[in-house]
Amino acid sequence: MNLKQLAHMLALSQTTVSRALNGYPEVNEETRRRVMDAAKRHGYRPNPSARRLATGKSGMIGYVLPTGAAVDIDPHFVEFLSGLGDYARSHDLDLVLSPADADDQETTYRRIAANRQVDAIYISSPRPADRRVALVNTLGIPFIVHGRSEGSGFDYPYLDIDNEGAFHEASRLLVQLGHRRLALINGDDRETFAIHRERGVRRALAASGLRLENRHVCSVVMTEENGYRAARRLLEQDGAPTAIACSSLIMALGVVRAVRDLGLSIPGDVSLIAHDDVFPWLKPENFSVPLSTTRSSIRLAGARIAERLAARISGLEEGARGEVWPVDLVVRGSVAGAPV
Amino acid sequence: MNLKQLAHMLALSQTTVSRALNGYPEVNEETRRRVMDAAKRHGYRPNPSARRLATGKSGMIGYVLPTGAAVDIDPHFVEFLSGLGDYARSHDLDLVLSPADADDQETTYRRIAANRQVDAIYISSPRPADRRVALVNTLGIPFIVHGRSEGSGFDYPYLDIDNEGAFHEASRLLVQLGHRRLALINGDDRETFAIHRERGVRRALAASGLRLENRHVCSVVMTEENGYRAARRLLEQDGAPTAIACSSLIMALGVVRAVRDLGLSIPGDVSLIAHDDVFPWLKPENFSVPLSTTRSSIRLAGARIAERLAARISGLEEGARGEVWPVDLVVRGSVAGAPV
DNA sequence: AGAGTCTTCCAAAGCGCTTTGGCTTTGCTG
DNA sequence: CAGCAAAGCCAAAGCGCTTTGGAAGACTCT
């Protein structure tokens, strides 16, 4: 059932039917009702390809998915996707994942922009002066960055959480509890979020005349194994830290294991705070010793980004609006006063 | 730059240019070269919307993403996606995620099929007599099921791993080691994979005149927390099992925690084997006690499914071909003879 | 009553590609 | 040299929708 048939059936022109369906004003209300009715009754659905060709709009949100044998998609991505999908569903948006060689994403961005395959793009895991952001910005297609990319020299729309503030708060608490030697087990420090977190820790320490020693900072891909290794390395040093801030729950699992393997305990020997993106399948309150966290739902961020992208597509949102969410500090059993 | 311009530029007709570009035979090789050259030089890329409208092909693979506040996307999905994306990239396929209300996916399947939005669909986490499989089968759009749906009364193309065989082998090993009381911590038992795994365990036990007691079977959503709870419940019973088979590494984390909390040890008091889908961020060899696993890379499955979908799209693969992959049993420190 | 203004609808022109059907030109056969 | 097939190219007809530029009729105003 296509427009032509439907129009013929109603003894109207395609124009009128099309306008009636798309809510244009120049059509009699009574006629519109007739058209709507017939459309529903015959299950008419405009062919999206045709509509796209005519309008240039696709009703899709794009994401360039870096792939490659050595590339692991972040498990955070699923949670983010849940949120995005949740909103997208209620607004009839689909999501297009365009796989790209991790080392050459530019080609793919250009392609999807040139083709007008999607109405908007979202970008994740930005780095300082991220080229993708600059590129997409010039490509003239609506987009939002999840996270921030500093030092780009221009403004752009983004949604980020207050990573610096979160880790500042966490560190401040640890310092107040008497800890003098803090360590940070961070994610990939080429990404902005990691940089911000480290900055937060340093700032809190500096406020008390302390500093974060370089040997007390690790920057690794956030896996359980890396958490374990990092923690062992930290705790086996002379002058080992008495408190650890950790960038992910998954790494925290490794930290907990390392602490135990070394015959130490949490929080007796080491206090631990980790960042929690709120995964349904791994909860800090269920750690052997309930884990203190800085908490921010990545899922909500996904939904919000979808919402804002939709707004940008329909022209309701414009300009380079940045949005920074505060992060909760949730204190549980894994922190205590520094050992004497 | 569109076809028309390019054709005009070359003083050829659109027809010829189109044919040259798409590899049709009725064009002079020399002309083809000229066309190809000019196309490359001017960065010509056919407009996908137009092409789609003309051919009905979209170059996209579809997946219906169940969403909703209560729905958690399985973290396995990312790994699967890595594999799928890896193949898709090299074949210029995009992936469309169509979010759907988890309770009404049918509408969405019908929509994407009717619209010819995608060239093929993949379906995951099938259940016995899964309605989605039946539906898509009648919709006449190429598809592949990741997993199996038994009792549908018709054949369909799928890719599955030998879940029953894997858990049969694992259980047989445990029985050979003298274990008499086995337990199974399984995933959602409405899904086929879980049914198959339980069947594998039962068959192995039956072969030695043993049986799997109902109180020794848990079927839960695969989270760390649920693994912990299930393990505690099992191990605190009278006649607690001496060996546990577990359907996921994430749950195994919980099991390990429970065992320790109860003051027991692996493998001294309890042997443990879990299924490993091969996540880069959580490896069984890095568990405190290296974990024995049944191993099958879900990532490879993703790549293979993409490959087969591509083959089906281009007509190279047809019919209801089922493909079942064997599963490795990898024995590590977490299994030992039954305690005396 | 004639002029101007809405209102409501329509024919037709794209959007950019593929594909059908046909027309030359060339080369070869008998 | 007629006859024919193959090779190489083209014009034009879609694909199904939106949108432009009217046109016809109803209504208001002077």
Tab-separated table of C-alpha atoms (C1' of nucleotides) in Angstrom, chain A residues 3 15 18-19 22 24 44 47 51, chain D residues 14-22:
chain	number	residue	atom	x	y	z
A	3	LEU	CA	0.630	6.840	-1.303
A	15	THR	CA	-0.483	15.897	-2.469
A	18	SER	CA	0.534	13.505	2.007
A	19	ARG	CA	-0.342	16.832	3.561
A	22	ASN	CA	1.897	15.157	7.784
A	24	TYR	CA	-0.070	20.541	7.070
A	44	TYR	CA	-0.414	2.518	5.324
A	47	ASN	CA	8.180	4.167	2.659
A	51	ARG	CA	10.608	9.888	2.275
D	14	DG	C1'	10.353	3.959	-12.760
D	15	DC	C1'	11.134	3.655	-7.104
D	16	DG	C1'	7.416	6.453	-3.468
D	17	DC	C1'	7.527	10.453	-1.350
D	18	DT	C1'	7.479	15.847	-0.638
D	19	DT	C1'	6.830	20.326	-2.349
D	20	DT	C1'	6.197	24.065	-5.623
D	21	DG	C1'	3.155	26.751	-8.150
D	22	DG	C1'	-1.119	27.182	-9.392
